[in-house]
Coordinates of C-alpha atoms in Angstrom, one line a residue:
X1 CA 191.8 185.7 77.0
X2 CA 192.2 183.6 80.1
X3 CA 192.6 185.1 83.6
X4 CA 196.0 186.8 83.7
X5 CA 198.1 188.7 81.2
X6 CA 199.8 186.3 78.9
X7 CA 197.2 183.5 79.0
X8 CA 196.5 183.8 75.3
X9 CA 197.6 180.8 73.3
X10 CA 199.7 180.9 70.2
X11 CA 196.7 179.9 68.1
X12 CA 194.6 182.7 69.6
X13 CA 197.5 185.2 68.9
X14 CA 197.6 184.0 65.3
X15 CA 193.8 184.6 65.0
X16 CA 194.2 188.1 66.5
X17 CA 197.1 189.0 64.1
X18 CA 194.9 188.1 61.2
X19 CA 191.6 189.5 62.5
X20 CA 189.6 192.1 60.5
X21 CA 187.6 193.2 63.6
X22 CA 188.3 192.5 67.3
X23 CA 185.6 192.8 69.9
X24 CA 186.4 192.4 73.6
X25 CA 183.8 191.6 76.2
X26 CA 185.2 194.0 78.8
X27 CA 188.4 196.0 79.5
X28 CA 188.1 195.6 83.2
X29 CA 190.1 192.4 83.6
X30 CA 193.8 191.6 84.1
X31 CA 193.6 189.4 80.9
X32 CA 192.7 192.4 78.8
X33 CA 196.3 193.6 79.1
X34 CA 197.2 190.8 76.7
X35 CA 195.5 192.8 73.9
X36 CA 197.7 195.9 74.3
X37 CA 199.2 195.7 70.8
X38 CA 195.8 195.3 69.0
X39 CA 193.2 197.8 68.0
X40 CA 190.0 196.5 69.7
X41 CA 186.4 197.6 70.2
X42 CA 185.2 197.3 73.8
X43 CA 181.7 196.2 74.7
X44 CA 181.8 197.8 78.1
X45 CA 178.9 200.0 77.0
X46 CA 176.6 197.0 76.8
X47 CA 177.0 196.4 80.6
X48 CA 175.7 199.9 81.3
X49 CA 172.5 199.5 79.3
X50 CA 171.7 195.9 80.4
X51 CA 169.2 195.5 83.3
X52 CA 170.3 192.0 84.5
X53 CA 172.6 189.2 83.8
X54 CA 170.4 187.4 81.3
X55 CA 169.8 190.7 79.4
X56 CA 173.5 191.4 79.4
X57 CA 174.4 188.1 77.7
X58 CA 171.7 188.5 75.1
X59 CA 172.8 192.1 74.4
X60 CA 176.5 191.0 74.2
X61 CA 175.6 188.2 71.8
X62 CA 173.5 190.5 69.7
X63 CA 176.3 193.1 69.4
X64 CA 178.8 190.4 68.2
X65 CA 176.3 188.9 65.8
X66 CA 175.5 192.3 64.4
X67 CA 179.2 193.1 63.8
X68 CA 179.7 189.7 62.1
X69 CA 177.3 190.7 59.3
X70 CA 179.9 193.1 57.8
X71 CA 183.2 191.3 58.5
X72 CA 184.8 188.3 60.3
X73 CA 184.9 189.0 64.0
X74 CA 187.3 187.8 66.7
X75 CA 185.4 188.1 70.0
X76 CA 187.6 188.0 73.1
X77 CA 186.2 187.0 76.5
X78 CA 187.9 186.7 79.9
X79 CA 188.3 183.2 81.2
X80 CA 187.2 180.4 78.9
X81 CA 184.7 180.4 76.0
X82 CA 182.8 177.5 77.6
X83 CA 182.1 179.6 80.7
X84 CA 180.7 182.6 78.8
X85 CA 176.9 182.6 78.5
X86 CA 176.9 185.1 75.5
X87 CA 179.3 182.8 73.7
X88 CA 176.9 179.9 74.2
X89 CA 174.2 182.0 72.5
X90 CA 176.4 182.8 69.6
X91 CA 177.6 179.2 69.1
X92 CA 174.0 177.9 69.2
X93 CA 173.2 180.2 66.2
X94 CA 176.5 179.8 64.4
X95 CA 178.0 176.3 64.8
X96 CA 180.7 177.1 62.3
X97 CA 182.5 179.5 64.7
X98 CA 186.0 178.6 65.7
X99 CA 186.7 178.3 69.4
X100 CA 190.1 179.1 70.8
X101 CA 190.1 178.3 74.5
X102 CA 192.4 179.6 77.3
X103 CA 192.7 179.3 81.1
X104 CA 189.2 179.0 82.5
X105 CA 188.0 180.8 85.6
X106 CA 187.2 177.5 87.2
X107 CA 190.6 176.0 86.6
X108 CA 192.3 179.1 87.8
X109 CA 190.3 179.0 91.0
X110 CA 190.9 175.3 91.4
X111 CA 194.7 175.7 91.0
X112 CA 194.8 178.7 93.2
X113 CA 192.9 177.0 96.0
X114 CA 194.9 173.7 95.7
X115 CA 191.8 171.6 96.2
X116 CA 192.6 167.9 96.8
X117 CA 189.3 166.6 95.4
X118 CA 189.2 165.4 91.8
X119 CA 185.4 165.4 91.3
X120 CA 184.9 169.1 91.5
X121 CA 181.7 170.8 90.4
X122 CA 182.5 174.1 88.7
X123 CA 179.7 176.7 88.0
X124 CA 179.2 180.4 87.6
X125 CA 177.8 182.2 90.6
X126 CA 174.9 183.2 88.4
X127 CA 173.9 179.5 88.1
X128 CA 174.8 178.5 91.7
X129 CA 171.2 177.3 92.3
X130 CA 171.8 174.5 89.8
X131 CA 174.4 172.8 92.2
X132 CA 173.1 169.7 93.8
X133 CA 174.9 167.8 96.5
X134 CA 178.6 167.4 95.8
X135 CA 181.9 166.6 97.4
X136 CA 183.6 169.9 96.4
X137 CA 182.8 173.0 94.3
X138 CA 184.3 176.0 92.6
X139 CA 182.0 178.9 92.1
X140 CA 183.3 181.8 89.9
X141 CA 181.9 185.2 88.8
X142 CA 181.4 186.5 92.3
X143 CA 181.4 190.1 90.9
X144 CA 179.1 191.8 93.5
X145 CA 177.8 191.3 97.1
X146 CA 174.3 190.3 96.0
X147 CA 175.6 187.4 93.9
X148 CA 178.0 186.5 96.8
X149 CA 175.0 186.3 99.1
X150 CA 173.3 183.8 96.8
X151 CA 176.5 181.7 96.7
X152 CA 176.6 181.8 100.5
X153 CA 173.1 180.5 100.8
X154 CA 173.5 177.6 98.4
X155 CA 176.9 176.5 99.8
X156 CA 175.6 176.8 103.3
X157 CA 172.8 174.4 102.4
X158 CA 175.2 171.9 101.0
X159 CA 178.3 172.2 103.2
X160 CA 177.1 174.1 106.3
X161 CA 177.6 177.8 106.9
X162 CA 180.4 177.2 109.5
X163 CA 182.5 175.2 107.1
X164 CA 185.7 176.7 105.7
X165 CA 186.2 177.7 102.1
X166 CA 188.8 179.7 100.1
X167 CA 187.8 183.1 98.8
X168 CA 189.9 183.8 95.7
X169 CA 190.5 187.2 94.1
X170 CA 193.0 187.4 91.3
X171 CA 196.1 185.4 92.3
X172 CA 195.4 185.5 96.1
X173 CA 193.3 183.2 98.2
X174 CA 192.2 183.4 101.9
X175 CA 190.5 181.0 104.2
X176 CA 187.1 182.1 105.4
X177 CA 183.9 180.6 106.7
X178 CA 181.1 180.1 104.2
X179 CA 178.9 182.6 106.1
X180 CA 181.5 185.3 105.4
X181 CA 181.3 184.9 101.6
X182 CA 179.1 188.0 101.2
X183 CA 181.1 190.1 103.8
X184 CA 184.2 190.8 101.7
X185 CA 185.3 194.3 100.9
X186 CA 185.9 194.0 97.2
X187 CA 184.1 191.9 94.5
X188 CA 185.1 191.7 90.8
X189 CA 185.1 189.3 87.8
X190 CA 188.2 187.5 89.2
X191 CA 186.5 186.5 92.5
X192 CA 185.6 182.9 93.2
X193 CA 185.0 180.5 96.0
X194 CA 186.4 177.0 96.4
X195 CA 185.1 174.5 99.0
X196 CA 185.5 170.8 99.7
X197 CA 184.0 168.7 102.3
X198 CA 186.0 167.4 105.3
X199 CA 186.1 163.8 106.4
X200 CA 182.8 162.2 107.0
X201 CA 182.6 162.4 110.8
X202 CA 183.6 166.1 110.8
X203 CA 181.1 167.3 108.3
X204 CA 178.7 170.2 109.2
X205 CA 175.9 169.1 106.8
X206 CA 174.7 165.8 105.6
X207 CA 172.4 164.7 102.7
X208 CA 170.5 161.5 101.9
X209 CA 173.5 160.0 100.3
X210 CA 175.4 160.4 103.5
X211 CA 172.5 158.8 105.4
X212 CA 172.7 155.8 103.1
X213 CA 176.5 155.7 103.6
X214 CA 176.0 155.7 107.4
X215 CA 173.6 152.8 107.2
X216 CA 176.1 150.9 105.0
X217 CA 178.8 151.6 107.5
X218 CA 176.7 150.2 110.3
X219 CA 175.8 147.1 108.3
X220 CA 179.4 146.5 107.1
X221 CA 181.7 143.9 108.7
X222 CA 182.9 145.4 111.9
X223 CA 179.8 147.6 112.1
X224 CA 176.9 147.5 114.6
X225 CA 175.9 144.0 115.5
X226 CA 172.2 145.0 115.8
X227 CA 172.1 146.9 112.5
X228 CA 173.9 144.1 110.6
X229 CA 171.2 141.4 111.3
X230 CA 168.1 143.5 110.5
X231 CA 165.9 142.9 107.5
X232 CA 162.9 144.7 106.1
X233 CA 160.6 142.3 107.9
X234 CA 162.3 142.8 111.3
X235 CA 162.1 146.6 111.3
X236 CA 158.9 147.2 109.3
X237 CA 157.1 148.2 112.5
X238 CA 159.7 150.9 113.1
X239 CA 158.4 152.8 110.1
X240 CA 154.9 152.9 111.5
X241 CA 156.1 154.1 114.9
X242 CA 158.2 156.8 113.4
X243 CA 155.4 157.9 111.1
X244 CA 153.1 158.2 114.0
X245 CA 155.7 160.2 116.0
X246 CA 156.0 162.6 113.1
X247 CA 152.2 163.0 112.9
X248 CA 152.1 163.7 116.6
X249 CA 154.7 166.4 116.2
X250 CA 152.7 167.9 113.3
X251 CA 149.5 167.9 115.4
X252 CA 151.4 169.7 118.2
X253 CA 152.8 172.2 115.7
X254 CA 156.3 171.5 117.1
X255 CA 158.7 172.4 114.3
X256 CA 161.7 171.2 116.4
X257 CA 160.3 167.7 116.9
X258 CA 159.0 167.6 113.4
X259 CA 162.6 168.1 112.2
X260 CA 163.8 165.2 114.3
X261 CA 160.9 162.9 113.4
X262 CA 161.2 163.7 109.7
X263 CA 164.8 162.6 109.9
X264 CA 163.8 159.4 111.7
X265 CA 161.3 158.6 108.9
X266 CA 164.1 159.2 106.4
X267 CA 166.4 156.9 108.3
X268 CA 163.9 154.1 108.0
X269 CA 163.6 154.8 104.2
X270 CA 167.4 154.7 103.9
X271 CA 167.5 151.4 105.9
X272 CA 165.0 149.7 103.6
X273 CA 166.6 151.0 100.4
X274 CA 170.1 149.8 101.5
X275 CA 168.8 146.4 102.5
X276 CA 167.0 146.0 99.1
X277 CA 170.2 147.2 97.3
X278 CA 172.1 144.5 99.1
X279 CA 169.6 141.9 97.7
X280 CA 169.9 143.4 94.2
X281 CA 166.2 144.5 94.2
X282 CA 166.4 148.3 93.9
X283 CA 168.3 151.3 95.1
X284 CA 167.3 154.6 96.7
X285 CA 167.9 156.2 93.3
X286 CA 165.4 153.7 91.7
X287 CA 162.8 154.5 94.4
X288 CA 163.3 158.3 94.0
X289 CA 163.1 158.0 90.2
X290 CA 159.9 156.0 90.4
X291 CA 158.2 158.5 92.7
X292 CA 159.2 161.6 90.6
X293 CA 158.0 159.8 87.4
X294 CA 154.8 159.0 89.3
X295 CA 154.3 162.7 90.2
X296 CA 154.8 163.7 86.6
X297 CA 152.4 161.2 85.3
X298 CA 149.6 161.8 87.8
X299 CA 149.9 165.6 87.5
X300 CA 148.9 165.5 83.8
X301 CA 147.0 168.8 84.4
X302 CA 150.4 170.4 85.0
X303 CA 152.8 168.4 82.8
X304 CA 150.3 167.0 80.3
X305 CA 147.2 167.7 78.3
X306 CA 144.6 167.5 81.1
X307 CA 143.0 170.6 82.7
X308 CA 142.1 171.2 86.4
X309 CA 141.0 174.6 87.7
X310 CA 140.0 173.5 91.2
X311 CA 141.1 171.2 94.0
X312 CA 138.4 168.6 93.3
X313 CA 139.2 168.6 89.5
X314 CA 142.9 168.1 90.3
X315 CA 142.1 165.1 92.6
X316 CA 139.9 163.7 89.8
X317 CA 142.8 163.8 87.4
X318 CA 145.0 162.2 90.0
X319 CA 142.6 159.4 90.6
X320 CA 142.1 158.8 86.9
X321 CA 145.8 158.6 86.2
X322 CA 146.4 156.4 89.3
X323 CA 143.9 153.8 88.1
X324 CA 145.5 153.9 84.7
X325 CA 148.9 153.6 86.1
X326 CA 147.9 150.6 88.3
X327 CA 145.9 148.9 85.5
X328 CA 142.7 149.1 87.5
X329 CA 139.8 148.7 85.1
X330 CA 137.1 148.4 87.7
X331 CA 136.2 150.2 90.9
X332 CA 136.3 146.9 92.8
X333 CA 140.0 146.5 91.9
X334 CA 140.7 150.0 93.4
X335 CA 139.0 148.8 96.6
X336 CA 141.0 145.6 96.7
X337 CA 144.2 147.7 96.4
X338 CA 143.7 149.5 99.7
X339 CA 146.3 148.2 102.1
X340 CA 144.6 145.9 104.7
X341 CA 147.0 146.8 107.4
X342 CA 145.7 150.4 107.6
X343 CA 144.1 151.2 111.0
X344 CA 140.5 150.0 110.8
X345 CA 138.9 153.4 110.8
X346 CA 141.2 154.6 108.0
X347 CA 140.7 151.4 106.1
X348 CA 136.9 151.7 106.2
X349 CA 136.9 155.4 105.2
X350 CA 139.3 154.7 102.4
X351 CA 137.2 151.9 100.8
X352 CA 134.0 153.9 101.3
X353 CA 135.5 156.9 99.5
X354 CA 136.7 154.8 96.6
X355 CA 133.3 153.0 96.3
X356 CA 131.5 156.3 96.3
X357 CA 133.3 157.2 93.0
X358 CA 131.2 154.5 91.4
X359 CA 128.0 156.2 92.6
X360 CA 127.3 153.7 95.3
X361 CA 126.9 156.0 98.3
X362 CA 124.3 157.5 100.6
X363 CA 122.7 160.8 99.5
X364 CA 123.9 162.6 102.6
X365 CA 125.3 162.3 106.1
X366 CA 121.6 162.4 107.4
X367 CA 120.6 159.3 105.3
X368 CA 123.8 157.5 106.4
X369 CA 122.9 158.3 110.1
X370 CA 119.5 156.7 109.6
X371 CA 121.3 153.5 108.6
X372 CA 123.5 153.9 111.6
X373 CA 120.4 153.9 113.8
X374 CA 119.2 150.7 112.2
X375 CA 122.6 149.0 112.8
X376 CA 122.5 150.1 116.5
X377 CA 119.0 148.5 116.9
X378 CA 120.3 145.3 115.4
X379 CA 123.3 145.3 117.8
X380 CA 120.9 145.8 120.7
X381 CA 118.8 142.8 119.6
X382 CA 122.0 140.7 119.3
X383 CA 123.1 141.7 122.8
X384 CA 119.6 140.9 124.2
X385 CA 119.7 137.5 122.6
X386 CA 123.3 136.8 123.8
X387 CA 124.6 135.7 120.4
X388 CA 128.3 136.5 120.6
X389 CA 128.9 135.9 116.9
X390 CA 126.0 138.2 116.0
X391 CA 127.2 140.8 118.5
X392 CA 130.6 140.9 116.8
X393 CA 129.1 141.1 113.4
X394 CA 126.6 143.9 114.3
X395 CA 129.2 145.8 116.2
X396 CA 131.3 145.9 113.1
X397 CA 128.3 147.2 111.1
X398 CA 127.7 149.9 113.7
X399 CA 131.3 151.1 113.4
X400 CA 131.3 150.9 109.6
X401 CA 128.0 152.9 109.5
X402 CA 129.5 155.5 111.9
X403 CA 132.4 155.9 109.6
X404 CA 130.1 156.4 106.6
X405 CA 128.2 159.1 108.5
X406 CA 131.3 160.9 109.6
X407 CA 132.8 160.7 106.1
X408 CA 129.8 162.2 104.4
X409 CA 129.7 164.9 107.1
X410 CA 133.2 165.9 106.1
X411 CA 134.8 164.5 109.3
X412 CA 138.1 162.5 109.3
X413 CA 137.1 159.5 111.3
X414 CA 140.6 158.7 112.5
X415 CA 141.1 162.2 113.8
X416 CA 137.6 162.4 115.3
X417 CA 138.0 159.1 117.2
X418 CA 141.5 160.1 118.5
X419 CA 140.1 163.4 119.6
X420 CA 137.3 161.7 121.5
X421 CA 139.8 159.3 123.1
X422 CA 142.0 162.2 124.2
X423 CA 139.0 164.0 125.6
X424 CA 138.0 160.9 127.6
X425 CA 141.6 160.6 129.0
X426 CA 141.5 164.3 130.2
X427 CA 138.1 163.8 131.8
X428 CA 139.1 160.6 133.4
X429 CA 142.2 162.1 134.9
X430 CA 140.3 165.1 136.2
X431 CA 137.5 162.9 137.6
X432 CA 140.0 160.8 139.5
X433 CA 141.7 163.9 140.8
X434 CA 138.4 165.1 142.2
X435 CA 137.7 161.8 143.8
X436 CA 141.1 161.7 145.5
X437 CA 140.7 165.3 146.6
X438 CA 137.6 164.1 148.5
X439 CA 139.5 161.4 150.2
X440 CA 137.9 158.5 148.3
X441 CA 139.0 155.6 146.2
X442 CA 137.6 155.4 142.6
X443 CA 137.2 151.6 142.8
X444 CA 134.9 151.9 145.8
X445 CA 132.3 154.1 144.0
X446 CA 129.1 152.9 142.3
X447 CA 127.9 153.9 138.9
X448 CA 125.7 156.8 140.1
X449 CA 128.5 158.2 142.3
X450 CA 130.9 158.0 139.3
X451 CA 128.4 159.8 137.1
X452 CA 128.3 162.7 139.6
X453 CA 132.1 163.1 139.6
X454 CA 132.2 162.7 135.8
X455 CA 129.9 165.6 135.4
X456 CA 131.9 167.6 137.9
X457 CA 135.1 166.8 135.8
X458 CA 133.4 167.9 132.6
X459 CA 132.3 171.2 134.1
X460 CA 135.8 171.8 135.6
X461 CA 137.5 171.3 132.2
X462 CA 135.0 173.6 130.5
X463 CA 135.8 176.3 133.1
X464 CA 139.5 175.9 132.4

C-alpha cells in the first residue's frame, strides 16, 4: 500500500478490483485510506494476541496462509512487501505468489530526509542490531519508545550520540541529536530516523576503517614525512612497546588507560596492514578473515563435532586443532614454532609447557625443585673454578630449572619475576630513604651496614 494515500500502483489496483478476498495488515496507517472503496478484512486483531514482534509476524503469515486455503487472497501491507517480515515467511512457503510493490518505508524516509549519501543502509528498527559500520543509514518501524531506545543505542555506537539525525513521522522531519531518538512524544508505524556521517575530521565516532584511512592519509603524498618512510621493520618495536603499555594498564586495572593503550595497539595493527596492502601482500580484511576462520576451526567443540565440558578439555581441543592447522606432526615441531623473540622467561615456560604434552616432564614441582638444587650446586662449582663459559652455561640451567619449578607450581614465571623486581625496587627506595634520613651516603656503607638498613626497609614496608 505504500506510505501515503494514493501510493497504490495501477497494477495493484487491478489486482484489488479482481480480488476474491482482501486482507490488510493493519488499518492504522495513512496508506490504508487507499482501500476505502474495497471490502477488506483487517488483521488488527492479530496484533492484540501476539506477544512480541517475531510472534506477530508468524501469526500474520499464518492468518494469510489459512485464508488462502479457501480462495485467492490479496494481502495488503503498508510500505513495501520486501520490508514486511510476515510477507517473507509467506513467500518462502509459496514462491508462486505475485508481488506488487509500492513506495517503501525506507525510500519514503530517504526522500523526506533529503540525504546526500548514495550508499545508504536501510533496515527495520527491529533489526537495527544487524547494522555494521556504514556511511549513512535509514531506520524505519520506530513504532514505540522501547524500539526507539534500541535504535538510539546502535546509532550512537556507529555515529556518536551527539551527532545529528532526522526524526521522520509521516511527511514531516525534524533535526535532533541521536541521544534524543527515544525522547519523542509520539511513535507510530510511520516513524523513521535518517543519519549520515559528517566530513571525516568532524566525525564524533570512528571505526577501524577510519583508522586505516587515517594511516593512508598520513602516508599519502603531502602527508606526514615520518609516517611516509616507515616500514614494518622500522616500527616493529613499537608494537612490543604498546603491548607492554596495555598490559601495564591492565595490571593497574585502569580502564581509562586501557582504552587509550588498546587504541595504540590497534594503530600499530592498522599501520602494518596498510603497509602490507601497499606491497600487495594482504589487507586488514584478509587478516581479520583469517583470524575469524581460525577461531571457528580451533573452537570445534563449539562449531564442530568435538566435545569439551571443562576449561582443560577446551584447551586440549584448541591445541589439537592448532597442530593440525599448522601441519605439526611431532611435538618437536610445536616447540620449534615458539617465537624465539619472546622474553626469555616466557620462552622457556612456553617450550616446557609444550614438551610436557608429550609426557616429558617432572612428576611435580617438588621433583623439579630437586633438579634446581643440583643445577645451583653445579653453578657454584663453576664459579669456584672460575670457568666463565661454564658459569654462563650453568647459570642458564639454573634459570631454566627455576622456570620448570615455578610452572609446575602453577606460577607464571614472567609475572613472578616482575613482581620480585618491583618488590626489590620498593625496598631499595625505602632503604635509601632511611640512609639519607640518618645523614649518610649509601655508597659509603659496607655490606653489613647495608644489611641492617635493608631489614629496616623490609619491616617498614610491612608496617605500611
